[in-house]
PDB file of C-alpha atoms in Angstrom:
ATOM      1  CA  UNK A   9      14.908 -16.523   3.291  1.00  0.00           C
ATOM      2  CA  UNK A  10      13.391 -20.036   4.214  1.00  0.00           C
ATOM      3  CA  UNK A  11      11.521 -19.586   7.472  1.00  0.00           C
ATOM      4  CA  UNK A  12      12.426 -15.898   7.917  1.00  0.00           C
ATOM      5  CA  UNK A  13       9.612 -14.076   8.950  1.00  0.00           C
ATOM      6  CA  UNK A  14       8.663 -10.487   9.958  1.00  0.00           C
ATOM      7  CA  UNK A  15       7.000  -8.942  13.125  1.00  0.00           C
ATOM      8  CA  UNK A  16       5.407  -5.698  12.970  1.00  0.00           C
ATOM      9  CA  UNK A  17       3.736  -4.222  15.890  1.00  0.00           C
ATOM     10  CA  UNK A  18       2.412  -0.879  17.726  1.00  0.00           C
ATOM     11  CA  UNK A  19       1.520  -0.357  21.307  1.00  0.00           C
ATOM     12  CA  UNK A  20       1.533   3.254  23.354  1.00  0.00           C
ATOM     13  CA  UNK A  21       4.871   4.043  23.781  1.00  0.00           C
ATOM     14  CA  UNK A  22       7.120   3.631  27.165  1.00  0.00           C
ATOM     15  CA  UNK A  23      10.194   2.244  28.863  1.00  0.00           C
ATOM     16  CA  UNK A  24      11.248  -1.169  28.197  1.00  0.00           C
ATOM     17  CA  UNK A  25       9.443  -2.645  24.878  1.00  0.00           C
ATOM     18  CA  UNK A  26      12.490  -2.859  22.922  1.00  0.00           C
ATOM     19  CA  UNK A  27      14.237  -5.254  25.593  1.00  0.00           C
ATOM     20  CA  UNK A  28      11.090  -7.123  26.119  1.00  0.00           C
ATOM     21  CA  UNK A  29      10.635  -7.942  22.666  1.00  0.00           C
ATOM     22  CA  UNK A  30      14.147  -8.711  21.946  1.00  0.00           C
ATOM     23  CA  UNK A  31      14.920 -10.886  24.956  1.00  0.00           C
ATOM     24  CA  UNK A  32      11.740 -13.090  23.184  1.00  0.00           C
ATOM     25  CA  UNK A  33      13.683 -13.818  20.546  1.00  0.00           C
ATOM     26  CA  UNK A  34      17.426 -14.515  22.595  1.00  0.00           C
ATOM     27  CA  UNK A  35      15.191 -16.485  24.706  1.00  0.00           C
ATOM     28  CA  UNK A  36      14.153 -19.220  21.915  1.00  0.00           C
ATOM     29  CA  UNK A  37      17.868 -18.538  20.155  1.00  0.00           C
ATOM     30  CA  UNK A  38      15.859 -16.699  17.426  1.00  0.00           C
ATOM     31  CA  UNK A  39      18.153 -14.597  15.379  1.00  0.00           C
ATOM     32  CA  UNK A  40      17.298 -10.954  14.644  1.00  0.00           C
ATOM     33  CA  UNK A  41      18.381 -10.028  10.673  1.00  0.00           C
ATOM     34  CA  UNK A  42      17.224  -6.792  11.061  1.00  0.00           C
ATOM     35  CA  UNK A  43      15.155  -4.237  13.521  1.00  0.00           C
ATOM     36  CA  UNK A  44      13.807  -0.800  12.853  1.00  0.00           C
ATOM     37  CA  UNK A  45      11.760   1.200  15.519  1.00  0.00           C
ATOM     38  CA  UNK A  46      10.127   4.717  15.468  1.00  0.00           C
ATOM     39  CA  UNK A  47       8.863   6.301  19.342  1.00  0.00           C
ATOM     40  CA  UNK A  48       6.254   9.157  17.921  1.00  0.00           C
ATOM     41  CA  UNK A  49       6.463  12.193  20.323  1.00  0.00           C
ATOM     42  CA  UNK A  50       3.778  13.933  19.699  1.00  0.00           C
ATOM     43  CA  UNK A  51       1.015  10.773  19.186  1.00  0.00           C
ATOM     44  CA  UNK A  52       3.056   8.770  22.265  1.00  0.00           C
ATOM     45  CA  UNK A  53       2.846   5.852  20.223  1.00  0.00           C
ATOM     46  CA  UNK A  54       5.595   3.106  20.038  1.00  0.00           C
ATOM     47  CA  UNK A  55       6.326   1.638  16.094  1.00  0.00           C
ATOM     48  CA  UNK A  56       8.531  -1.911  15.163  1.00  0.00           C
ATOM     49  CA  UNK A  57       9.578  -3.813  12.393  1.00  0.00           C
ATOM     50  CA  UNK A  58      11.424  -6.586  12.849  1.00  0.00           C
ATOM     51  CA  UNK A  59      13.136  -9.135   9.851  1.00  0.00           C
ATOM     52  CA  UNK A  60      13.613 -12.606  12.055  1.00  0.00           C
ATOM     53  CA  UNK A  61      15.072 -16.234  11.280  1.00  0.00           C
ATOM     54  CA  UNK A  62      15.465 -18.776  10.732  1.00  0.00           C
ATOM     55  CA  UNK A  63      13.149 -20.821  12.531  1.00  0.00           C
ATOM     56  CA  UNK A  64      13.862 -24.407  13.276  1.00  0.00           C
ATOM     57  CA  UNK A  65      10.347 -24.996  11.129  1.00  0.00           C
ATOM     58  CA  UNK A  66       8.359 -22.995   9.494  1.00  0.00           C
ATOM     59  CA  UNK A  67       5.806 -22.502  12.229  1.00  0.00           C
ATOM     60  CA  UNK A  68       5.802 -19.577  14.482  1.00  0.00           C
ATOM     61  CA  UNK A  69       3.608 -21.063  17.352  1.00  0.00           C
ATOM     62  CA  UNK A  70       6.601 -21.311  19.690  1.00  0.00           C
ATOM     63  CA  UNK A  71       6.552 -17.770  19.867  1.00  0.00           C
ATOM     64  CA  UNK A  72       2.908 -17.084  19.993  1.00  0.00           C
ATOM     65  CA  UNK A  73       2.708 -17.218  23.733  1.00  0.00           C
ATOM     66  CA  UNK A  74       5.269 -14.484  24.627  1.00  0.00           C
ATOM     67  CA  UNK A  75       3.830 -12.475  22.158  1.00  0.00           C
ATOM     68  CA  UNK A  76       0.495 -13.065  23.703  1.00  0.00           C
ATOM     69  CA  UNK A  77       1.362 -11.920  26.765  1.00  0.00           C
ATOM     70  CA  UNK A  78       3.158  -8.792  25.690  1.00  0.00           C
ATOM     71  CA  UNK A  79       0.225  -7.778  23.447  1.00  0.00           C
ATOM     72  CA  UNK A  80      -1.344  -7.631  27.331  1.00  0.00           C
ATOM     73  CA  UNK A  81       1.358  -6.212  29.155  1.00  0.00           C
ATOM     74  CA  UNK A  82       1.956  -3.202  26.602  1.00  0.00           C
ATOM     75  CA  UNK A  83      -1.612  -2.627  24.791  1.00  0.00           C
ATOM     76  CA  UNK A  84       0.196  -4.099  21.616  1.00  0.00           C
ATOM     77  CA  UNK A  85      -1.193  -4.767  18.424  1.00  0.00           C
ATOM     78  CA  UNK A  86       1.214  -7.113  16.639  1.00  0.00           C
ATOM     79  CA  UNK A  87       1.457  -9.108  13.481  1.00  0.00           C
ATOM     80  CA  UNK A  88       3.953 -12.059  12.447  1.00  0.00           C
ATOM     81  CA  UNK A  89       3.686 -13.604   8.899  1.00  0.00           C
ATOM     82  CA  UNK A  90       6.341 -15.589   6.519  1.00  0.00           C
ATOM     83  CA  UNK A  91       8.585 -13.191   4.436  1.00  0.00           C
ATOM     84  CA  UNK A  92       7.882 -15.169   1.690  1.00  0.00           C
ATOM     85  CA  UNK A  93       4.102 -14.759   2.098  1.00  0.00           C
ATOM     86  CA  UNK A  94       3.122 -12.774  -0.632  1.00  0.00           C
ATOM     87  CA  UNK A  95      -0.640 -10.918  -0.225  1.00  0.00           C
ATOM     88  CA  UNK A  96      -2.872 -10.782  -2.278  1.00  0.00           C
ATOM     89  CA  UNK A  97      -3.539  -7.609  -4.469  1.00  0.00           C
ATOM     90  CA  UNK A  98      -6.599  -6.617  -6.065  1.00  0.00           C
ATOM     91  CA  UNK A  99      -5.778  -3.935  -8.946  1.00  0.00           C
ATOM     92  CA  UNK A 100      -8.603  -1.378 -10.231  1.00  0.00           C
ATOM     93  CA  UNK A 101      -8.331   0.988 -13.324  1.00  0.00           C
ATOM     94  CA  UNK A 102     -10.155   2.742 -15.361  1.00  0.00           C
ATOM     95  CA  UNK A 103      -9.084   4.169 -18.643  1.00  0.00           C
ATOM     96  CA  UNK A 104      -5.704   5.030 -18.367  1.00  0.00           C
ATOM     97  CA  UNK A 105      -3.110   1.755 -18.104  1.00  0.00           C
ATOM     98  CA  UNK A 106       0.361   3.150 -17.213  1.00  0.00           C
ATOM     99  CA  UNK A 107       0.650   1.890 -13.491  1.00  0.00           C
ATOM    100  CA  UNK A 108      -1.618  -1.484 -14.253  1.00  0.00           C
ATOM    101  CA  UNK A 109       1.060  -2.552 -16.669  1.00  0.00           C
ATOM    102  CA  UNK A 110       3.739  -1.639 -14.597  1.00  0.00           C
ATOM    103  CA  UNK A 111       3.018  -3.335 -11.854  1.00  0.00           C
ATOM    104  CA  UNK A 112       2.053  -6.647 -13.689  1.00  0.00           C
ATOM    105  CA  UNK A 113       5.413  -6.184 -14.928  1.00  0.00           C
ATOM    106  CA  UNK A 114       7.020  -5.910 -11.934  1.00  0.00           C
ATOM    107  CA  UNK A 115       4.786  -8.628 -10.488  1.00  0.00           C
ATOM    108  CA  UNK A 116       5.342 -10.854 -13.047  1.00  0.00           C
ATOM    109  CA  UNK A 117       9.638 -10.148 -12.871  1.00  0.00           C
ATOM    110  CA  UNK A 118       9.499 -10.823  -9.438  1.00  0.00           C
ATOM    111  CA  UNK A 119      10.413  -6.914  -8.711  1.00  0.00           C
ATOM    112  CA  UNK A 120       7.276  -7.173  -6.354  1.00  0.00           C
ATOM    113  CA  UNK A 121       6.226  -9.547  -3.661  1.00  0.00           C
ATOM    114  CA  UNK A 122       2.679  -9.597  -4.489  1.00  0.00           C
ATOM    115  CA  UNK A 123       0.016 -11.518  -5.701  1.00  0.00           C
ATOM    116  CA  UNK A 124      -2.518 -10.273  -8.268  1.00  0.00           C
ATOM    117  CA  UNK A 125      -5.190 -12.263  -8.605  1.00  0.00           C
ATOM    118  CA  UNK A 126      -8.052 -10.268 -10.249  1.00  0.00           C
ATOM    119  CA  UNK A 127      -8.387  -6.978 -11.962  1.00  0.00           C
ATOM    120  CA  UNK A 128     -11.432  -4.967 -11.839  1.00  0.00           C
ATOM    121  CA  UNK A 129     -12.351  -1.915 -14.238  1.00  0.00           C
ATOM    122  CA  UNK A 130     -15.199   0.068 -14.473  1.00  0.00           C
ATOM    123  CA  UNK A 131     -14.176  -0.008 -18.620  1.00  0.00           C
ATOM    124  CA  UNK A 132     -13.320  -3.216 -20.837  1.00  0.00           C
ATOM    125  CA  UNK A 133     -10.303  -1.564 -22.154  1.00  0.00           C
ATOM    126  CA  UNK A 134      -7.604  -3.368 -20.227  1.00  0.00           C
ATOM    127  CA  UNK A 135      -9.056  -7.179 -20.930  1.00  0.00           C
ATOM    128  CA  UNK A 136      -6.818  -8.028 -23.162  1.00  0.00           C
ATOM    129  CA  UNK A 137      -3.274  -7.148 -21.229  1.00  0.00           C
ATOM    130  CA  UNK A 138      -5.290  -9.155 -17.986  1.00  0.00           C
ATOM    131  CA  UNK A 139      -5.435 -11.968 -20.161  1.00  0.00           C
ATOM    132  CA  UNK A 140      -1.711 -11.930 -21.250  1.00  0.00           C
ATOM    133  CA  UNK A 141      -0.876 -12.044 -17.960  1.00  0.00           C
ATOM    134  CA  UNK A 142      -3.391 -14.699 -17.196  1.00  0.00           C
ATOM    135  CA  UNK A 143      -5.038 -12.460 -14.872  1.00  0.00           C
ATOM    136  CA  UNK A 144      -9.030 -12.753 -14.416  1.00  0.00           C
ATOM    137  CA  UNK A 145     -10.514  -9.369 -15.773  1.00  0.00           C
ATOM    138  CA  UNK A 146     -14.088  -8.328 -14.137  1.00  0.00           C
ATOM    139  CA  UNK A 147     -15.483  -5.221 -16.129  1.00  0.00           C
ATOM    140  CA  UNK A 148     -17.723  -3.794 -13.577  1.00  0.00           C
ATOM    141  CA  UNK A 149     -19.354  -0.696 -15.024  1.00  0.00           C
ATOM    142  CA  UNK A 150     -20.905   2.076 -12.497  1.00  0.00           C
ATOM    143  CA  UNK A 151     -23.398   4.861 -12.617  1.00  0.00           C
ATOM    144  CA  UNK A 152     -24.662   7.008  -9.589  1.00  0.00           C
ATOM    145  CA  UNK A 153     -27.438   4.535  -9.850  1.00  0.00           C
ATOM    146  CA  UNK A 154     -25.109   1.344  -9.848  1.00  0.00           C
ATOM    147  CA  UNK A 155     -22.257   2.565  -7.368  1.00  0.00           C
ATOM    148  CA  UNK A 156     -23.428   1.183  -4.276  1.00  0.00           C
ATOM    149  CA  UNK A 157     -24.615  -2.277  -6.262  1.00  0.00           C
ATOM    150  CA  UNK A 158     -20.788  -2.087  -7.738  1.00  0.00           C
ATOM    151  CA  UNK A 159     -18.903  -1.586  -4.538  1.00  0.00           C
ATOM    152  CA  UNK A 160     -21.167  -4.413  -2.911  1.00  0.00           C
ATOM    153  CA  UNK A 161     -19.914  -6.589  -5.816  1.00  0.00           C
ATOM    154  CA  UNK A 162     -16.458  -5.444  -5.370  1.00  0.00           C
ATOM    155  CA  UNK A 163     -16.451  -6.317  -1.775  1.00  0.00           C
ATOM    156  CA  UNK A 164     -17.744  -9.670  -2.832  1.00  0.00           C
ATOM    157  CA  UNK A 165     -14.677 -10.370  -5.075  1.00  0.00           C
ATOM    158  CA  UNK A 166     -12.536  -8.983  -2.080  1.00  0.00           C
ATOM    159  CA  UNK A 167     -13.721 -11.875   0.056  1.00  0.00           C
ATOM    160  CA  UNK A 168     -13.759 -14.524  -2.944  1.00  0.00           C
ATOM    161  CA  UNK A 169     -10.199 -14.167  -3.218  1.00  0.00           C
ATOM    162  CA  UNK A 170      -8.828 -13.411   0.165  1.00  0.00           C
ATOM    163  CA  UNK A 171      -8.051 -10.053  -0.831  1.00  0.00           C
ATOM    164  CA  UNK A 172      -5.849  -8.309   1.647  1.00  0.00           C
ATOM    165  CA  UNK A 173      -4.532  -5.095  -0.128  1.00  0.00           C
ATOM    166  CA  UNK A 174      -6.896  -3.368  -2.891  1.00  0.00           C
ATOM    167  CA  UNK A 175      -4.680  -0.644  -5.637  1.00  0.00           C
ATOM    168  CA  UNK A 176      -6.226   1.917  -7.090  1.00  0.00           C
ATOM    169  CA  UNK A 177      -3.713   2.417 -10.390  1.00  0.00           C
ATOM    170  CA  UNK A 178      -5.604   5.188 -12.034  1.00  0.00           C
ATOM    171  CA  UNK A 179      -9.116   3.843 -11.453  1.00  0.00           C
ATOM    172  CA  UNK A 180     -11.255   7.545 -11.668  1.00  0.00           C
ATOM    173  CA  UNK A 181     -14.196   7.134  -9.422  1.00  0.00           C
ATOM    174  CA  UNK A 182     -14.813   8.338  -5.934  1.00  0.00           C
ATOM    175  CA  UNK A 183     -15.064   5.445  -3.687  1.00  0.00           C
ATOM    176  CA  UNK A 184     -18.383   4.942  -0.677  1.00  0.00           C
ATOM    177  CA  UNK A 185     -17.462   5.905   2.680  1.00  0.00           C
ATOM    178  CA  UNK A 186     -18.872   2.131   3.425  1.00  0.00           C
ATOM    179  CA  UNK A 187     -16.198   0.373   0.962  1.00  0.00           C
ATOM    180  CA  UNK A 188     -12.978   2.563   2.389  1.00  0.00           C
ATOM    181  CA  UNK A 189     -14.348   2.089   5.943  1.00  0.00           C
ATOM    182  CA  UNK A 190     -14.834  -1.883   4.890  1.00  0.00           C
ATOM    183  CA  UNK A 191     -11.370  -2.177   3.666  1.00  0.00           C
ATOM    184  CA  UNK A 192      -9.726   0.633   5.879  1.00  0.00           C
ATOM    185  CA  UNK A 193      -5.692   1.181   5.774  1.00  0.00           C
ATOM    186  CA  UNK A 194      -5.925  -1.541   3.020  1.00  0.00           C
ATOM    187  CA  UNK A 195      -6.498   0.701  -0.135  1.00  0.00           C
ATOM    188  CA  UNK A 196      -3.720   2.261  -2.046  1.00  0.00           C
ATOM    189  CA  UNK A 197      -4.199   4.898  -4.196  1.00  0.00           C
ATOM    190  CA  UNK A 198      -2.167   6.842  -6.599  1.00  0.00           C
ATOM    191  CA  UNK A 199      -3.105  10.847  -6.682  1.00  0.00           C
ATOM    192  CA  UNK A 200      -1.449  11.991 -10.271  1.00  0.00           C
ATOM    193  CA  UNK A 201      -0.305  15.182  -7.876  1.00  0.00           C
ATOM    194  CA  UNK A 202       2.100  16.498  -5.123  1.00  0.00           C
ATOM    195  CA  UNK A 203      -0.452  16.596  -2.592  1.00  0.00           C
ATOM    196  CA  UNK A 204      -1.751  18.851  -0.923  1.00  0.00           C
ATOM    197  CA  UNK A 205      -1.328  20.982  -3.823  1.00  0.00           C
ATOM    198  CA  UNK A 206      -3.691  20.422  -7.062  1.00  0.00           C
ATOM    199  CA  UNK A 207      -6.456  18.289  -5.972  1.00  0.00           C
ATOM    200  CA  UNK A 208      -9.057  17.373  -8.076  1.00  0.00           C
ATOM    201  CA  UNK A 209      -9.304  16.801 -11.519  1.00  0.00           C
ATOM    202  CA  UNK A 210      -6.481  17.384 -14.495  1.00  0.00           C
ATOM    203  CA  UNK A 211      -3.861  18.479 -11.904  1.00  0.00           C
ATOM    204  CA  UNK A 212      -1.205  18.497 -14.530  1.00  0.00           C
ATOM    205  CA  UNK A 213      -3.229  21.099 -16.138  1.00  0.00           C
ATOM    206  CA  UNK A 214      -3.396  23.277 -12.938  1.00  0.00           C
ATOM    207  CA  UNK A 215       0.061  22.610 -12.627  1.00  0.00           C
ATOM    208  CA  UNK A 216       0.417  24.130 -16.006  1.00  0.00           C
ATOM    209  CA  UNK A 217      -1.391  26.812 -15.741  1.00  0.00           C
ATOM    210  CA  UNK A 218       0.411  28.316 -12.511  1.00  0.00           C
ATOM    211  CA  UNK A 219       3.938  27.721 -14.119  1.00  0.00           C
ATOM    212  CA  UNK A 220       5.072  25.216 -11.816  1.00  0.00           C
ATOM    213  CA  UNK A 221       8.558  23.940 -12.454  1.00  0.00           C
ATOM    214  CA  UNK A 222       8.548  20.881 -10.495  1.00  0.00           C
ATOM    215  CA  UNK A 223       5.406  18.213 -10.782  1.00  0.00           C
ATOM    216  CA  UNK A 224       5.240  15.079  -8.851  1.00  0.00           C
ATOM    217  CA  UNK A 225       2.478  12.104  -7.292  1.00  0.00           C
ATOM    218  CA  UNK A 226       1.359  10.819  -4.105  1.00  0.00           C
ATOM    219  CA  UNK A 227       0.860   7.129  -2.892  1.00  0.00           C
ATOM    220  CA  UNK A 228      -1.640   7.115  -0.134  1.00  0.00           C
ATOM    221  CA  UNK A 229      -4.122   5.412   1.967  1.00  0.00           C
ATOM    222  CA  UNK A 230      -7.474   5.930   0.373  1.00  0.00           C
ATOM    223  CA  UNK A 231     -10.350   7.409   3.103  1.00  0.00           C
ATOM    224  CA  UNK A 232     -13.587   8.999   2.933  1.00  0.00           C
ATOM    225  CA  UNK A 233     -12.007  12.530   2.445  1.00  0.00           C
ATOM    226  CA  UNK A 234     -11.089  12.694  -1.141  1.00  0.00           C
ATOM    227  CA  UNK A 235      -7.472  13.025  -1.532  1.00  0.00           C
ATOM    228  CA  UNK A 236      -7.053  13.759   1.970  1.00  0.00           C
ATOM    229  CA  UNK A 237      -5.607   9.880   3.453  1.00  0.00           C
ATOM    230  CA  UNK A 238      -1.990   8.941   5.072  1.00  0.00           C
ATOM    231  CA  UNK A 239       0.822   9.631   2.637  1.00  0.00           C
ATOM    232  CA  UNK A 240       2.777   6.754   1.738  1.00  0.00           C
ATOM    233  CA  UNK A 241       5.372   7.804  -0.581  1.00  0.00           C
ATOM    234  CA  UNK A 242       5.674  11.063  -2.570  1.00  0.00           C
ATOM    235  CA  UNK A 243       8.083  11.811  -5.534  1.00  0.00           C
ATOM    236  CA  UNK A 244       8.870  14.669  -7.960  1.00  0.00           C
ATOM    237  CA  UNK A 245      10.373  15.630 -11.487  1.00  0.00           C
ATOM    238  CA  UNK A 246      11.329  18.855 -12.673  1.00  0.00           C
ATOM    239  CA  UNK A 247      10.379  20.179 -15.844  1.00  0.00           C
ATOM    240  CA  UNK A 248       9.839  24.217 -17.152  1.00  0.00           C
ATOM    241  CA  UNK A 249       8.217  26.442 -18.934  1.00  0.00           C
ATOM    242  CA  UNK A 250       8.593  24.441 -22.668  1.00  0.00           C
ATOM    243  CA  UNK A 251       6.617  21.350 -21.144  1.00  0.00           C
ATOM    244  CA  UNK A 252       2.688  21.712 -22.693  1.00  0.00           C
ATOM    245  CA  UNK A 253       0.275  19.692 -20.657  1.00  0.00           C
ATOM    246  CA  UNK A 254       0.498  17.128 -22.588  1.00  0.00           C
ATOM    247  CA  UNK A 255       4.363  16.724 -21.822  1.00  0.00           C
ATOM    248  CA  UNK A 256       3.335  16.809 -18.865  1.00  0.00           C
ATOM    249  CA  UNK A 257       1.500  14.380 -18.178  1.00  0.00           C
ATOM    250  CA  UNK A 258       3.572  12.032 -20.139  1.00  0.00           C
ATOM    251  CA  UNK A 259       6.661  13.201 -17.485  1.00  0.00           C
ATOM    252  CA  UNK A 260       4.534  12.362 -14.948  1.00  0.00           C
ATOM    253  CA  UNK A 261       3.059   9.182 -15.557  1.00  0.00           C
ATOM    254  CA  UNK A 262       6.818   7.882 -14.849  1.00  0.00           C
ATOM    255  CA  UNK A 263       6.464   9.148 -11.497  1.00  0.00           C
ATOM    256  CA  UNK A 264       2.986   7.827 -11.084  1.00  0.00           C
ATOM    257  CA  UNK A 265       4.353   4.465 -11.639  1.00  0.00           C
ATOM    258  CA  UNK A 266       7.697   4.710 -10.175  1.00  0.00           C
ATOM    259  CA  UNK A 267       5.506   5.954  -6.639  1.00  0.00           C
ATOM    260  CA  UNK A 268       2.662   3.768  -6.069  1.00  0.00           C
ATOM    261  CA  UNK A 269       4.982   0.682  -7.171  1.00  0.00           C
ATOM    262  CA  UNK A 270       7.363   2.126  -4.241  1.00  0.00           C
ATOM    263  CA  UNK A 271       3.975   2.254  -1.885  1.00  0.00           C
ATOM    264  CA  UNK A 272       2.667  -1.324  -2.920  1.00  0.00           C
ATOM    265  CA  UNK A 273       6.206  -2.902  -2.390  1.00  0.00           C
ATOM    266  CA  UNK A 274       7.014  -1.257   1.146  1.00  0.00           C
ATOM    267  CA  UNK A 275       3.206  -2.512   2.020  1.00  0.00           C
ATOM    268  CA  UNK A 276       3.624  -6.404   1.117  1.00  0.00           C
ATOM    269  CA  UNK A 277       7.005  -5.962   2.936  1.00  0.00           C
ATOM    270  CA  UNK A 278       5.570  -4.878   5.981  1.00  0.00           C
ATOM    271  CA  UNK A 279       7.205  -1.763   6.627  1.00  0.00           C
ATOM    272  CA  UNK A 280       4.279   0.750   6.286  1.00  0.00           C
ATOM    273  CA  UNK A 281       1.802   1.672   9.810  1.00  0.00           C
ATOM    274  CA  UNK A 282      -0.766   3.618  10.466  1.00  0.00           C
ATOM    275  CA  UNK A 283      -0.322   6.622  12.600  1.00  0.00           C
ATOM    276  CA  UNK A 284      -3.363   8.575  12.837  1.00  0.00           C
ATOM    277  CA  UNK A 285      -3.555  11.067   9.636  1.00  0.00           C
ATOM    278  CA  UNK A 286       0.175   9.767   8.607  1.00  0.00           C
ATOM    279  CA  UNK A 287       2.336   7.131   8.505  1.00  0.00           C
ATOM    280  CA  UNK A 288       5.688   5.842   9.556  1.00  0.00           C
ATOM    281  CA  UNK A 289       7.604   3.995   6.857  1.00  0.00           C
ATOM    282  CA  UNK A 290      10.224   1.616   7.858  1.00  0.00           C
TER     283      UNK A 290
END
């Protein structure tokens, strides 16, 4: 994939964006590996992906221009970036490891395009696994004293490190409206739930008390609303009425994982927007 890169872009939707942006790339003999599009109905708004290359180098200011001028033409926000441009991932937890470790594992296999460059727990628990990776490790406790000091630390480390994408892999405290608004549509989180049902605290032992036979999790965008952001990815497992709720949550802690790894890789490879209280997933 030398020199392959990926455009992603949005714009109000009407006649003729498809052939405009396409006849950019026949223009400059670009060759299109692969295009995906979405027109939204009911919010009128127009969605692309598109996997493009190679280019003769690996600069993309030759198309910069045309792009410039189509971002005018057609309200368009767009986006182009390297394919092999990994971002940068900022991973918090709190007590409970299951998704950290899997997706260092997965980081560290090469199973996703990501780079994690800090870890950040309210609890000194996980240290030790940061440091076998050869991760840094900040413990940053918080009280309802402390929270705002915390964030305002956290958004620190966010700029430190060029943090583009922040995942929340269990980490059990209610963020500000100021950091999700700071770092909006840029904060994963995994909800140990099939949303909207169960919300809250020890959903598995909800789940378990209404006799549910199938349990599952939610990746989403994290926003002021608690449990209430863009769903990324959902998945479920069924189980029955011999499950306690502590088989439970053991059953589901493989979908946890399985879920927001799903939602982190379809991020870094550009195929998840934004569309108002959902999201279109390429």
């Amino acid at each position: 994939m030398a020199n392959d890169h990926f455009l992603t872009l949005s714009c109000p939707d009407k006649p003729g964006i498809v052939h405009a942006v396409t006849g950019v790339f026949a223009g400059e003999k670009v060759n299109i590996i692969d295009l995906q599009q979405f027109s939204d109905p009911v919010t009128e708004k127009f969605f692309m992906r598109v996997h493009f290359g190679p280019t003769p180098t690996e600069s993309t200011e030759f198309l910069r221009p045309h792009f410039a001028k189509l971002a005018g033409e057609y309200d368009m926000t767009y986006d182009i970036r390297p394919v092999a441009q990994k971002p940068k991932v900022l991973i918090m937890v709190s007590k409970i490891g299951h998704c950290l470790n899997d997706l260092l594992f997965r980081s560290k296999t090469g199973q996703l395009p990501i780079e994690i460059p800090l870890i950040v727990s309210n609890h000194p628990d996980f240290a030790p696994l940061a440091a076998s990776y050869g991760i840094e490790f900040r413990h940053l406790p918080v009280t309802k004293e402390t929270k705002a000091a915390q964030e305002g630390q956290i958004l620190e480390l966010i700029r430190e490190h060029q943090v583009e994408l922040v995942v929340l892999a269990r980490y059990m405290q209610v963020l500000s409206p100021t950091l999700c608004e700071a770092m909006s549509g840029k904060i994963i989180n995994i909800h140990h739930s099939f949303l909207p049902s169960f919300k809250g605290a020890k959903p598995y032992h909800q789940a378990y008390d209404r006799g549910v036979k199938i349990i599952g999790a939610t990746a989403h965008f994290v926003t002021a609303d608690l449990d209430e952001g863009p769903i990324i990815e959902q998945r479920v497992a069924r189980v029955d009425h011999s499950l306690s709720p502590k088989a439970l949550v053991d059953e589901g802690s493989n979908v946890e994982s399985q879920v927001l790894a799903a939602a982190v890789k379809w991020y870094a490879e550009r195929r998840v927007f934004l569309n108002g209280t959902r999201t279109v997933v390429f």
